[in-house]
Short mmCIF file of C-alpha atoms and ligand atoms in Angstrom, two decimals:
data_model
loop_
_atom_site.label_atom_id
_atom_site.label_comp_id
_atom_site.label_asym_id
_atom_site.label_seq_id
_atom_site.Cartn_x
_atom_site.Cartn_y
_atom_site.Cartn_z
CA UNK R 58 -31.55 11.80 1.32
CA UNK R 59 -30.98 15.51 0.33
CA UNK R 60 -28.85 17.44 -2.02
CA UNK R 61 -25.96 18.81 0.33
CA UNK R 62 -25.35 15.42 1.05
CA UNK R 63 -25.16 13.05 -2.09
CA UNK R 64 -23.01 13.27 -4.88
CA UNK R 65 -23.48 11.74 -8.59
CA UNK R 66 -20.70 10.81 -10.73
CA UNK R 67 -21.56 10.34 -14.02
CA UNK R 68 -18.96 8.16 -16.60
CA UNK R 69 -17.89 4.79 -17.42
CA UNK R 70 -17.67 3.12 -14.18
CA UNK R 71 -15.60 -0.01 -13.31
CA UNK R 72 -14.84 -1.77 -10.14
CA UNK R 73 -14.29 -5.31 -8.61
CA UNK R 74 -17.21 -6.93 -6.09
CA UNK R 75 -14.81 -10.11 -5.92
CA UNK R 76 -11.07 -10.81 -7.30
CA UNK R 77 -12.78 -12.57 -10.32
CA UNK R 78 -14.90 -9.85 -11.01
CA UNK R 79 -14.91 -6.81 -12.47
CA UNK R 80 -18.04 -4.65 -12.78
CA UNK R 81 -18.13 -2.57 -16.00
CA UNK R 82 -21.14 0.43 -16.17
CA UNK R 83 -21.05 2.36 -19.70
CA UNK R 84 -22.42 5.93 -19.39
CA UNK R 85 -23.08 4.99 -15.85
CA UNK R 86 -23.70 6.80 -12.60
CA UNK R 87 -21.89 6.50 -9.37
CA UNK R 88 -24.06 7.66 -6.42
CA UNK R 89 -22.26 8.71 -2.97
CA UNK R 90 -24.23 9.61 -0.37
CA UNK R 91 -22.53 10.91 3.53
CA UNK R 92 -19.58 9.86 1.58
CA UNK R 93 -20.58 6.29 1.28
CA UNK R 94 -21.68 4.69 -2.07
CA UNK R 95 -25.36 4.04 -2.82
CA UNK R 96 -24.41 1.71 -5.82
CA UNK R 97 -24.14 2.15 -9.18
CA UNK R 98 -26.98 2.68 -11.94
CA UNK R 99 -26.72 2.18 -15.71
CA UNK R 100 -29.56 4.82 -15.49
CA UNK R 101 -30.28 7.48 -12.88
CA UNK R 102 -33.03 6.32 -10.55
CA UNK R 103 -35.86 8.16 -10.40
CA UNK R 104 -35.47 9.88 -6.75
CA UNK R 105 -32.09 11.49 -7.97
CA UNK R 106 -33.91 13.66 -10.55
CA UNK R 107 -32.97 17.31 -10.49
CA UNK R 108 -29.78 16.50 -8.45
CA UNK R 109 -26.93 18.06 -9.83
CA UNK R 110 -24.18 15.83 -11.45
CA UNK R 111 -20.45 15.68 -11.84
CA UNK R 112 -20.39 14.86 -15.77
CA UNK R 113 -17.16 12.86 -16.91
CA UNK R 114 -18.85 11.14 -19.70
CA UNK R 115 -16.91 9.62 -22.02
CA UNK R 116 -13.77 9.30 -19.10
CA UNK R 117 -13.36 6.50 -16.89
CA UNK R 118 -14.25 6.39 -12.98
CA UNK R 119 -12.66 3.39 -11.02
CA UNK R 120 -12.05 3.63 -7.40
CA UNK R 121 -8.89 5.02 -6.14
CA UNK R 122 -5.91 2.98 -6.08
CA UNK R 123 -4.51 0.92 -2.88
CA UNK R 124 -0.81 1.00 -1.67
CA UNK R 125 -0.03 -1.29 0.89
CA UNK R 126 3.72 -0.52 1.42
CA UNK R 127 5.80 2.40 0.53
CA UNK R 128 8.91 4.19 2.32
CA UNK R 129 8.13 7.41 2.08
CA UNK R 130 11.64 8.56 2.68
CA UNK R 131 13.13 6.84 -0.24
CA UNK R 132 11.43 8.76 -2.79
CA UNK R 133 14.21 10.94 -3.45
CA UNK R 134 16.68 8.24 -4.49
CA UNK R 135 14.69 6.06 -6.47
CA UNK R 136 16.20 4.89 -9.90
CA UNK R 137 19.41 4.70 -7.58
CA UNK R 138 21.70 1.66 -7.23
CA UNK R 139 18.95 -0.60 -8.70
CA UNK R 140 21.83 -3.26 -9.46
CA UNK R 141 21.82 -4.34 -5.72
CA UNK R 142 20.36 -6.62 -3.99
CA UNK R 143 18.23 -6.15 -0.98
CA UNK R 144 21.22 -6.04 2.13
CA UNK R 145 23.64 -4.12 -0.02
CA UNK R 146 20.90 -2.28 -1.10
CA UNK R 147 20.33 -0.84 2.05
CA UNK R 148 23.61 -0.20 3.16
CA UNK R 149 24.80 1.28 0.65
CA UNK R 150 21.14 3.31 -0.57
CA UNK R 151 18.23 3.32 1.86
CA UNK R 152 20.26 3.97 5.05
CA UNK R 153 22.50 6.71 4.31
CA UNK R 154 19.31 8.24 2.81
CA UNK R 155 16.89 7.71 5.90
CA UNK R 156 20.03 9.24 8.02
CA UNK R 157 19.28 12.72 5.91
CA UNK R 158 15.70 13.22 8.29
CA UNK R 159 17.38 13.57 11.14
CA UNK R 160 17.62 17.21 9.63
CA UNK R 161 13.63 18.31 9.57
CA UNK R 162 14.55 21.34 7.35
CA UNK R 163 15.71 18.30 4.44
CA UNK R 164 12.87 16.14 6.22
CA UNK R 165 9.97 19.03 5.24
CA UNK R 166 11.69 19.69 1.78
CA UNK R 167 11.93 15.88 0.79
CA UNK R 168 8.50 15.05 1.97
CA UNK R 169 7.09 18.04 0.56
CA UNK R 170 8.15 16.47 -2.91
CA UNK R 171 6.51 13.20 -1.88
CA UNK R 172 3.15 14.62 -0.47
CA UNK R 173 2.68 16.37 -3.59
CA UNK R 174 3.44 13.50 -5.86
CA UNK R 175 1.17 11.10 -4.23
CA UNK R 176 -1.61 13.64 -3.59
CA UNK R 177 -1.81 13.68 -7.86
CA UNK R 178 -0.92 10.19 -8.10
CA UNK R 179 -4.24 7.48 -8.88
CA UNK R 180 -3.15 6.44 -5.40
CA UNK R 181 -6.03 7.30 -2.88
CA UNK R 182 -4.55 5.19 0.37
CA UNK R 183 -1.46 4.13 1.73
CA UNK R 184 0.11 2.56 4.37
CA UNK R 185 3.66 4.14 4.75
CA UNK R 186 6.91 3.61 6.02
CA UNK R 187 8.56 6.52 7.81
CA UNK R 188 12.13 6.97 9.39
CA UNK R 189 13.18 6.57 13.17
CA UNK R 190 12.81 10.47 13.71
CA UNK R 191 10.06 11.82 15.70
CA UNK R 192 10.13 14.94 14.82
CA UNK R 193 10.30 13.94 10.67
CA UNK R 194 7.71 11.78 11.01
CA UNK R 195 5.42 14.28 12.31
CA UNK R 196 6.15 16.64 9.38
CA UNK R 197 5.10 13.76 7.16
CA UNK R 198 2.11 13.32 9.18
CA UNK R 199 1.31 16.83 8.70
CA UNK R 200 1.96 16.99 5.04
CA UNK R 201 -0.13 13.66 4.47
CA UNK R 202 -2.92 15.10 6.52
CA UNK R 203 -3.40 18.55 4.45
CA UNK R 204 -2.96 16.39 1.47
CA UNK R 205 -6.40 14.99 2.31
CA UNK R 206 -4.97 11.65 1.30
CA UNK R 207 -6.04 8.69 3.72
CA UNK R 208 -3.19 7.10 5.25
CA UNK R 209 -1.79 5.15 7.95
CA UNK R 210 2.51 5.85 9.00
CA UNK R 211 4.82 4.43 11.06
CA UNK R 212 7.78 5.50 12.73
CA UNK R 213 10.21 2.97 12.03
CA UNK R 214 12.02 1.08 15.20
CA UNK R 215 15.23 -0.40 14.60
CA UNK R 216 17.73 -0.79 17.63
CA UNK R 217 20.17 -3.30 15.53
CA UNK R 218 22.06 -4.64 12.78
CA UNK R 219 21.79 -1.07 11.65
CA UNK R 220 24.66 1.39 11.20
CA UNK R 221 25.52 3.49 13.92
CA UNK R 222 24.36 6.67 12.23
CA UNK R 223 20.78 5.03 11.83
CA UNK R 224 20.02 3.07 15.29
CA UNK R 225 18.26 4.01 18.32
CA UNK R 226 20.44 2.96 20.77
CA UNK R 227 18.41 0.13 22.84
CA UNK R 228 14.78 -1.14 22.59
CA UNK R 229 13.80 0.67 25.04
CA UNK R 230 14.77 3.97 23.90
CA UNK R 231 12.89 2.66 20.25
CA UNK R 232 9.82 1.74 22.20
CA UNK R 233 10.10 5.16 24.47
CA UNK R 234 10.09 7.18 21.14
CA UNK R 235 7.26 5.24 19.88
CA UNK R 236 5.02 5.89 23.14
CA UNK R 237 6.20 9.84 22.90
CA UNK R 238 5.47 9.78 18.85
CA UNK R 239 1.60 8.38 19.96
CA UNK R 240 1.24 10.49 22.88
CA UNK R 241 2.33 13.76 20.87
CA UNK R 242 0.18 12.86 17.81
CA UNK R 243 -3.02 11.52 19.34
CA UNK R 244 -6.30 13.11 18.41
CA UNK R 245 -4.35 15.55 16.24
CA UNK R 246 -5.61 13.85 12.34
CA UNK R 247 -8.58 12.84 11.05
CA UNK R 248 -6.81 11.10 7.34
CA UNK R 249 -3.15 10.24 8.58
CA UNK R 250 -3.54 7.27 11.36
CA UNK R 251 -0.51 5.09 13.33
CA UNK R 252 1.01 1.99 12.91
CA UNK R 253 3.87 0.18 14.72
CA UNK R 254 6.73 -0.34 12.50
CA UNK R 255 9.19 -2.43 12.96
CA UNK R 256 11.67 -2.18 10.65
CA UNK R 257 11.92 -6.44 10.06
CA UNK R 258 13.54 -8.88 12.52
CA UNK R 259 17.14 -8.30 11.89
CA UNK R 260 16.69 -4.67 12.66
CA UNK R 261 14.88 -4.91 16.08
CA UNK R 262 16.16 -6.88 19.44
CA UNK R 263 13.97 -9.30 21.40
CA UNK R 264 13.62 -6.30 23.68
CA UNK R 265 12.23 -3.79 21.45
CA UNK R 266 9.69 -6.44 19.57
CA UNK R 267 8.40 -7.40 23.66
CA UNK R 268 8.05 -3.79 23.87
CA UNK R 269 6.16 -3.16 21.02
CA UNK R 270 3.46 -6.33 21.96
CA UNK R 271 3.25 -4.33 25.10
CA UNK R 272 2.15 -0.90 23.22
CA UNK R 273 0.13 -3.09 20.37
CA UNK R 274 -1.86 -4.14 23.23
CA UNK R 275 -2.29 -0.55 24.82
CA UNK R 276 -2.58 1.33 21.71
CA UNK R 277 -4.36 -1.45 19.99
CA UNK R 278 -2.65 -0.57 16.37
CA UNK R 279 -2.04 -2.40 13.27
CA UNK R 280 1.38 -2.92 12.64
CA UNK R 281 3.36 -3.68 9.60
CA UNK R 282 6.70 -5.12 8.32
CA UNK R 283 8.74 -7.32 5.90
CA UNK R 284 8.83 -10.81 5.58
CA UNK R 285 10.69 -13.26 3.50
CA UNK R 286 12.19 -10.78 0.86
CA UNK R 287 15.57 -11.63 0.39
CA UNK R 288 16.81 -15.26 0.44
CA UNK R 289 20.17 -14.08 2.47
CA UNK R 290 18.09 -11.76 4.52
CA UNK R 291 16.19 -15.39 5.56
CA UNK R 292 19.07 -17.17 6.53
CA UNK R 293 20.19 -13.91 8.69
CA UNK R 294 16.56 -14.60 10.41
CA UNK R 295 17.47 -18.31 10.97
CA UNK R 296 20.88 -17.51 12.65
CA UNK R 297 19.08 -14.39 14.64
CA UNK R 298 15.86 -16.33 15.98
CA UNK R 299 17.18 -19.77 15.88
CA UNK R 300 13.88 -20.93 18.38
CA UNK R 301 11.87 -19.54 15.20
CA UNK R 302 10.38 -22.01 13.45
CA UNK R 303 10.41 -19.77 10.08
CA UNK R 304 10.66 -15.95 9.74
CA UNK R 305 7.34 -15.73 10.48
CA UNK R 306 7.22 -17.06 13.46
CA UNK R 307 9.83 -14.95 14.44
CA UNK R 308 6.50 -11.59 14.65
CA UNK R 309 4.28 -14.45 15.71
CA UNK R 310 6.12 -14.98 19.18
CA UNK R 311 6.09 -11.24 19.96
CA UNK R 312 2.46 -11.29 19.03
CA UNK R 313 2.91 -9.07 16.39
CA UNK R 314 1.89 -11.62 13.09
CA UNK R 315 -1.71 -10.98 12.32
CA UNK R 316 -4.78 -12.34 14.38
CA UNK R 317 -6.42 -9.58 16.58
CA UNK R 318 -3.20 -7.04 15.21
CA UNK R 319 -4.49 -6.35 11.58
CA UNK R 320 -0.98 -6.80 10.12
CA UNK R 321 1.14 -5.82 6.47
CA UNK R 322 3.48 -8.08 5.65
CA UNK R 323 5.77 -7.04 2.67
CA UNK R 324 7.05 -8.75 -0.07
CA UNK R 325 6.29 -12.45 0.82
CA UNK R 326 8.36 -14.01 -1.81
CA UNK R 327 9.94 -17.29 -0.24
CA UNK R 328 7.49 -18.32 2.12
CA UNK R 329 7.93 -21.84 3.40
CA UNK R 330 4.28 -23.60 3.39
CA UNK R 331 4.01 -23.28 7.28
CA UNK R 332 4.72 -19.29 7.07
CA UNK R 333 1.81 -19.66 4.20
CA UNK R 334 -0.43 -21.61 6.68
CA UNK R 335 0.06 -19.15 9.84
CA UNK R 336 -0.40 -16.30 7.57
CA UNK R 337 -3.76 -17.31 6.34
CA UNK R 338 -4.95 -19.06 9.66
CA UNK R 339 -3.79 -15.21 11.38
CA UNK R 340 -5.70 -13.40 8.46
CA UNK R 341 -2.08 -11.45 7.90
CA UNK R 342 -1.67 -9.22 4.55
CA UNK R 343 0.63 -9.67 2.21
CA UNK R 344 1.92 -6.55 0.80
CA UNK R 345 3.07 -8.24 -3.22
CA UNK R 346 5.46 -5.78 -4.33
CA UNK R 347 6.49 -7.06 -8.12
CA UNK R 348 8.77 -4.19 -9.17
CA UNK R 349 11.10 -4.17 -5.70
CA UNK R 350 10.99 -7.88 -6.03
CA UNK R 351 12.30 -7.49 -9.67
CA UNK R 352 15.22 -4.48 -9.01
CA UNK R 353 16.30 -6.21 -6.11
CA UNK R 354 16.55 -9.77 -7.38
CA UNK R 355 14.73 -10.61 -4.46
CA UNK R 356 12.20 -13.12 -6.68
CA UNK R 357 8.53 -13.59 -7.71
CA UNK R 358 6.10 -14.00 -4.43
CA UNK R 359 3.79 -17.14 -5.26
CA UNK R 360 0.37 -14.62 -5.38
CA UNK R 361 -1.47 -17.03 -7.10
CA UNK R 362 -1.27 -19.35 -3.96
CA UNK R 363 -2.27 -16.69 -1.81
CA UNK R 364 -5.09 -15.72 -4.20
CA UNK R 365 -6.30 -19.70 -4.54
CA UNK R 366 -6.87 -19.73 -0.70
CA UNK R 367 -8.48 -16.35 -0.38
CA UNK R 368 -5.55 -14.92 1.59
CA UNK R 369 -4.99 -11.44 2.37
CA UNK R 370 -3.41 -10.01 -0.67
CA UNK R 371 -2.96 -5.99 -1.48
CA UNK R 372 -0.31 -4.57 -3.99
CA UNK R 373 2.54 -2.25 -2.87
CA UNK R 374 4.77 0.06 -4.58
CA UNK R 375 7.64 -0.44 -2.15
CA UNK R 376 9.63 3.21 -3.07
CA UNK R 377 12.09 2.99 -3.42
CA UNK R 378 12.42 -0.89 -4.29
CA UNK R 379 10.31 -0.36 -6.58
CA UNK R 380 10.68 3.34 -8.87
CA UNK R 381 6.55 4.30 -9.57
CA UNK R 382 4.24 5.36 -7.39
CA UNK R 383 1.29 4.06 -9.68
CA UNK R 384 -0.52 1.12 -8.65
CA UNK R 385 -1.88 0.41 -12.28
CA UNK R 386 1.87 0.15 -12.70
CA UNK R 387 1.77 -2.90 -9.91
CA UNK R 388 -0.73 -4.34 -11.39
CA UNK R 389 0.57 -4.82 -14.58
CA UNK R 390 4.02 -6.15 -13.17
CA UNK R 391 1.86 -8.35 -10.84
CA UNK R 392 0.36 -9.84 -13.79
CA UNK R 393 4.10 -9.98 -15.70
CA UNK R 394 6.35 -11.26 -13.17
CA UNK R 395 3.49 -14.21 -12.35
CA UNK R 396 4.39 -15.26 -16.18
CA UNK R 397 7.67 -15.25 -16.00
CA UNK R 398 7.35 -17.22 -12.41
CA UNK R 399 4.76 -20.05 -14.35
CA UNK R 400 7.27 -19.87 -17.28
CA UNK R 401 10.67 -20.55 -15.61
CA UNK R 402 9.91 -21.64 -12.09
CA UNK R 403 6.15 -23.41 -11.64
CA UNK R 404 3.93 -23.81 -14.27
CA UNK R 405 1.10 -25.41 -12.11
CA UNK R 406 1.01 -21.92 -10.40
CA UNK R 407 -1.13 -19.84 -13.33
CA UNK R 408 -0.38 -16.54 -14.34
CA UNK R 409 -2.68 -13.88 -12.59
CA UNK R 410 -5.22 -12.15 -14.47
CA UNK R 411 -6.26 -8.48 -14.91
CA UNK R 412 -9.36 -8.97 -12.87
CA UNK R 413 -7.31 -10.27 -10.16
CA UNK R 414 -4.50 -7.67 -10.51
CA UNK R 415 -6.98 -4.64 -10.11
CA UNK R 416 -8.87 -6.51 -7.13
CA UNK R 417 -5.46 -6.46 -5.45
CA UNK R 418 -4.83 -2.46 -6.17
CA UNK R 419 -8.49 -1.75 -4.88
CA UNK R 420 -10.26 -4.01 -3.03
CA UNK R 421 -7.87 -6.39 -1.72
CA UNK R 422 -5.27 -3.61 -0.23
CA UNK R 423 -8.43 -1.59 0.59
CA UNK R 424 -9.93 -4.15 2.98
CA UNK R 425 -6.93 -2.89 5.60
CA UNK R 426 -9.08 0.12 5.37
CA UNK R 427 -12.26 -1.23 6.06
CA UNK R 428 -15.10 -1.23 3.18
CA UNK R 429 -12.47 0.70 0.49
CA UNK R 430 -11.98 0.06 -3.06
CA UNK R 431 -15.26 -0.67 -4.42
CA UNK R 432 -18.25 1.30 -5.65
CA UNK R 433 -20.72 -1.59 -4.34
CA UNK R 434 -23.03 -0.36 -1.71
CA UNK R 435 -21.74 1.07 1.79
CA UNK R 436 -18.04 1.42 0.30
CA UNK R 437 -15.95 4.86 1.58
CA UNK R 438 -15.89 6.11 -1.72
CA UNK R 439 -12.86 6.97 -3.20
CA UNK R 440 -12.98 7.41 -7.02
CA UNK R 441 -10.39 8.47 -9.81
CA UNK R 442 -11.29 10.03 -12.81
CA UNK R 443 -8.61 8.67 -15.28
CA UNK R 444 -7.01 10.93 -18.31
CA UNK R 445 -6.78 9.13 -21.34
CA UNK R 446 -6.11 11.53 -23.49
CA UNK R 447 -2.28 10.89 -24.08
CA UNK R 448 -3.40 7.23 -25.41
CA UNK R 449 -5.81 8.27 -28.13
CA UNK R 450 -6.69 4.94 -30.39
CA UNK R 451 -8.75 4.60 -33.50
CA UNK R 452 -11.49 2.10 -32.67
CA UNK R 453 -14.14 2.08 -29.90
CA UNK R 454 -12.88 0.06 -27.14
CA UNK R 455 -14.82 -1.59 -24.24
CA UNK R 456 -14.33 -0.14 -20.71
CA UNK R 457 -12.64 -3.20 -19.99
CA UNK R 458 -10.28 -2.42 -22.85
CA UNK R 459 -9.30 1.08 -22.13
CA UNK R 460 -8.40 0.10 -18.33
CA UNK R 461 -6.49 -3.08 -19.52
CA UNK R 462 -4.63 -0.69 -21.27
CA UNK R 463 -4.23 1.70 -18.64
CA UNK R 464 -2.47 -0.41 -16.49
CA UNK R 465 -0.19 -0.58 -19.22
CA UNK R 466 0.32 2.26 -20.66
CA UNK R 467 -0.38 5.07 -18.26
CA UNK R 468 2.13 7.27 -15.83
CA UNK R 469 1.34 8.12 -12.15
CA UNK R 470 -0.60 11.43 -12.48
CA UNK R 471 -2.76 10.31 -15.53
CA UNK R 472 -5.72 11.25 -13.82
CA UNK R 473 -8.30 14.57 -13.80
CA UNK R 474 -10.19 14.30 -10.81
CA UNK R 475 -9.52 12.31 -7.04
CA UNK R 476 -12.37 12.18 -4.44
CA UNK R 477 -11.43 10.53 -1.11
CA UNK R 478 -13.97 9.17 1.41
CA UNK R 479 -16.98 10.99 -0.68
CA UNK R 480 -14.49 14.56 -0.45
CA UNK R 481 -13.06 15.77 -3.82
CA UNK R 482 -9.14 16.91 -3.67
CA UNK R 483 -9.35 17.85 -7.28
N1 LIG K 102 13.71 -4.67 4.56
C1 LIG K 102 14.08 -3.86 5.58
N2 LIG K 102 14.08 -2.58 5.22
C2 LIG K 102 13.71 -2.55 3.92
C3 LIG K 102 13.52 -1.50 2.98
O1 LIG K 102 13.71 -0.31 3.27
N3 LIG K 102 13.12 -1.87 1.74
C4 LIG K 102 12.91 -3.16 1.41
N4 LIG K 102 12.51 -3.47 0.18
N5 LIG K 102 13.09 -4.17 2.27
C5 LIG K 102 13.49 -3.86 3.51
FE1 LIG K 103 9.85 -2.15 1.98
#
C-alpha cells in the first residue's frame, strides 16, 4: 500500500451490502485503493496516517448511480408526445427521431448534449441503447469514452415492422453491420464496451435473431432488449412467434435470453409466471423502468416478485420513456408506482422500500458490471458526492434521512464530485 495509489474519502458514507440493507457511516472514511475499495472506517485506521484526504465532511458519499436501460438518441425529444402509448409512441416519436442520426453532423451535436448531461448526472454506469447507424454510434462511443463514464452500447438491429426510413433492409445486412461495427471498434475503449441490441422481437426477423446467436457466440457479448412492455405489443409477439411459448421464449430460442449471455431485459411489466420462471432459472436482468411504464401506460412491473426470489433486478431510466436521467428519480417512482400497484391491483404484492429502491440503482444494476455499486471491500469504486445545498432544513437529520429525501427531492446534476472506477471526473 502506498500513497500514489490509495485514495481516502472522507464524509457521510452510505451504501447497500444486500437489498435489505443499507450501510450508514457518519463522519466516515471511504478507502480506495488501485481503484478498488478497502472498506469503510468510522475512524481512519492507523496505517492510513499522514495520507492525504479528500474532505467532504458534512456532504454525503454514496456510490454512483446504475442505469440499466436508456436510448441515448431520444434525449432530445423527451417531454414529447407523453400521451401515447408505447406503438404509437414510437411511430409517431422515437422513430422519426432515431431517423435524424443517419446525419452524423446532427448525430455529434445531439449526443454531444447527452454525453455532457450524463457525464454531470449522479449516474456513474449505463447500459445504452444506440440507433442502427454505424457511423453515429461510433460518435457516441467516442463521446461516452472521453466522458470517462463506464458504459456498455449497442447498435440497434431492426430489419422489420419498422418504417422504411428506419430498417436495415434484411437480417443479414443488420447482422453484417453489427460484425463491421465490432470489427471497426475493437480494442479502441477502455470505459465504452459492446452489446448486441436487438431492438425487441417485432423489430427483428428469425434471420437476423439466428444471426445474432451466431455473433453472441463469436463475440461472446451481453446483449440486451425489451420484454413484455406493452400489453398490445404482447399480443403482436403472440401472432409473430406463434411456436413461442411467451415473449420470452421468443430470445430464449435464438439463445439470446440470459444463461451464459449476461442479458437486460427492459421493462418486464406483464410477465406471465413461466416468463418469471425462465428469467430467474437463466439469471436474466430486468431493467424496471417506473417512469416509461407510467408515460406510456404501459403498467407497473411486479418488482416485488422479482425482489422476493432474488431475481436480477436493476433500475432504468428508459429516455425517453421516461423524461430524467436521475436514478434517485427511479428510485423514488420505483417505490411510488409499487403503491399504487398494492393499492389498486395486488395488495399481497408489498410496496418496495427505500432500502430496496437504492439496492436496485446501485448494487442490483451494478452487478451487470461486475463488483459495482457498493463501497464493501473489492468493489470498482464509483462514488458521488451529493449537493444538498438547494434542500437546506432546520433540524439535524440522519444520513438515512437526508438520502430518503434525496431521492425525492433532488434534480439530475445535484452532485459536487463523481469518481469512476477509483478515477475522479470532477
Ligand atoms: N420497445 C421497442 N423500442 C422501444 C423504445 O425505443 N422504447 C421503449 N420504451 N420500448 C421500446
Ligand atoms: Fe426502452
Amino acid at each position: 500500500m502506498n500513497k500514489e495509489n490509495t485514495r481516502i474519502l472522507k464524509g457521510d458514507i452510505c451504501y447497500s451490502t444486500d437489498k435489505n440493507t443499507l450501510i450508514t457511516v457518519p463522519d466516515g472514511y471511504l478507502i480506495c485503493q488501485n481503484g478498488l475499495s478497502a472498506g469503510v472506517f468510522p475512524r481512519l485506521p492507523k496505517q492510513y496516517d499522514g495520507f492525504p484526504i479528500e474532505d467532504y465532511s458534512g456532504k454525503l458519499i454514496v456510490p454512483g448511480l446504475v442505469d440499466l436501460h436508456i436510448h441515448a438518441p431520444q434525449y432530445a425529444f423527451r417531454g414529447f408526445k407523453m400521451d401515447l402509448e408505447l406503438l404509437d409512441w414510437l411511430n409517431s416519436s422515437a422513430f422519426p427521431e432515431e431517423a435524424r442520426y443517419e446525419d452524423t453532423e446532427y448525430a455529434k451535436k445531439a449526443y454531444t448534449i447527452f454525453v455532457q448531461d450524463l457525464r454531470k448526472s449522479v449516474n456513474t454506469r449505463a447500459c445504452l441503447f444506440a440507433t442502427l447507424h454505424l457511423p453515429a454510434t461510433k460518435i457516441l462511443m467516442e463521446l461516452l469514452e472521453q466522458s470517462g463514464l463506464e458504459t456498455f452500447v449497442g447498435k440497434v438491429n431492426m430489419d422489420r415492422n419498422c418504417p422504411g426510413y428506419l430498417r436495415e433492409a434484411t437480417g443479414d445486412v443488420s447482422a453484417d453491420t453489427t460484425i463491421a461495427w465490432l470489427e471497426e471498434t475493437a480494442g479502441i475503449y477502455s470505459h465504452v464496451r459492446p452489446i448486441l441490441t436487438p431492438r425487441f422481437i417485432p423489430a427483428c426477423s428469425d434471420r437476423l435473431m439466428e444471426r445474432l446467436n451466431q455473433i453472441q457466440k463469436e463475440w461472446r457479448l451481453p446483449i440486451q432488449s425489451h420484454l413484455s412492455e406493452n400489453p398490445e405489443e404482447i399480443s403482436w409477439v403472440q401472432k409473430l412467434a406463434p411456436q413461442s411459448r411467451f415473449y420470452g421464449d421468443a430470445y430464449k430460442r435464438f439463445g439470446l435470453f440470459g444463461g451464459d449471455v449476461p442479458t437486460i431485459m427492459a421493462h418486464c411489466v406483464h410477465c406471465p409466471p413461466e416468463e418469471i420462471r425462465l428469467m430467474k432459472e437463466q439469471g436474466v436482468y430486468i431493467a424496471h423502468c417506473p417512469q416509461s411504464n407510467t408515460n406510456l401506460t404501459s403498467g407497473v412491473a411486479p418488482v416485488r416478485l422479482f425482489l422476493d426470489q432474488d431475481m436480477n433486478v436493476g433500475l432504468g431510466s428508459d429516455i425517453a420513456g421516461g423524461t430524467v436521467l436521475s436514478i434517485f428519480r427511479s428510485m423514488a417512482e420505483a417505490i411510488q408506482v409499487s403503491k399504487l400497484r398494492a393499492r389498486l391491483v395486488d395488495d399481497r404484492l408489498k410496496p418496495i422500500t427505500m432500502e430496496e429502491a437504492f439496492f436496485m440503482g446501485t448494487k442490483g444494476g451494478g452487478s451487470f458490471f461486475g463488483k459495482v455499486g457498493s463501497f464493501e471491500e473489492g468493489y470498482e469504486i464509483d462514488a458521488i458526492v451529493l449537493d444538498e445545498s438547494r434542500i437546506p432544513h432546520p433540524q439535524e437529520l440522519t444520513v438515512k434521512e437526508r438520502l430518503e429525501r434525496f431521492l425525492y427531492l433532488s434534480g439530475d446534476d445535484w452532485i459536487l464530485h463523481k469518481y469512476v472506477k477509483g478515477r475522479r471526473l470532477f
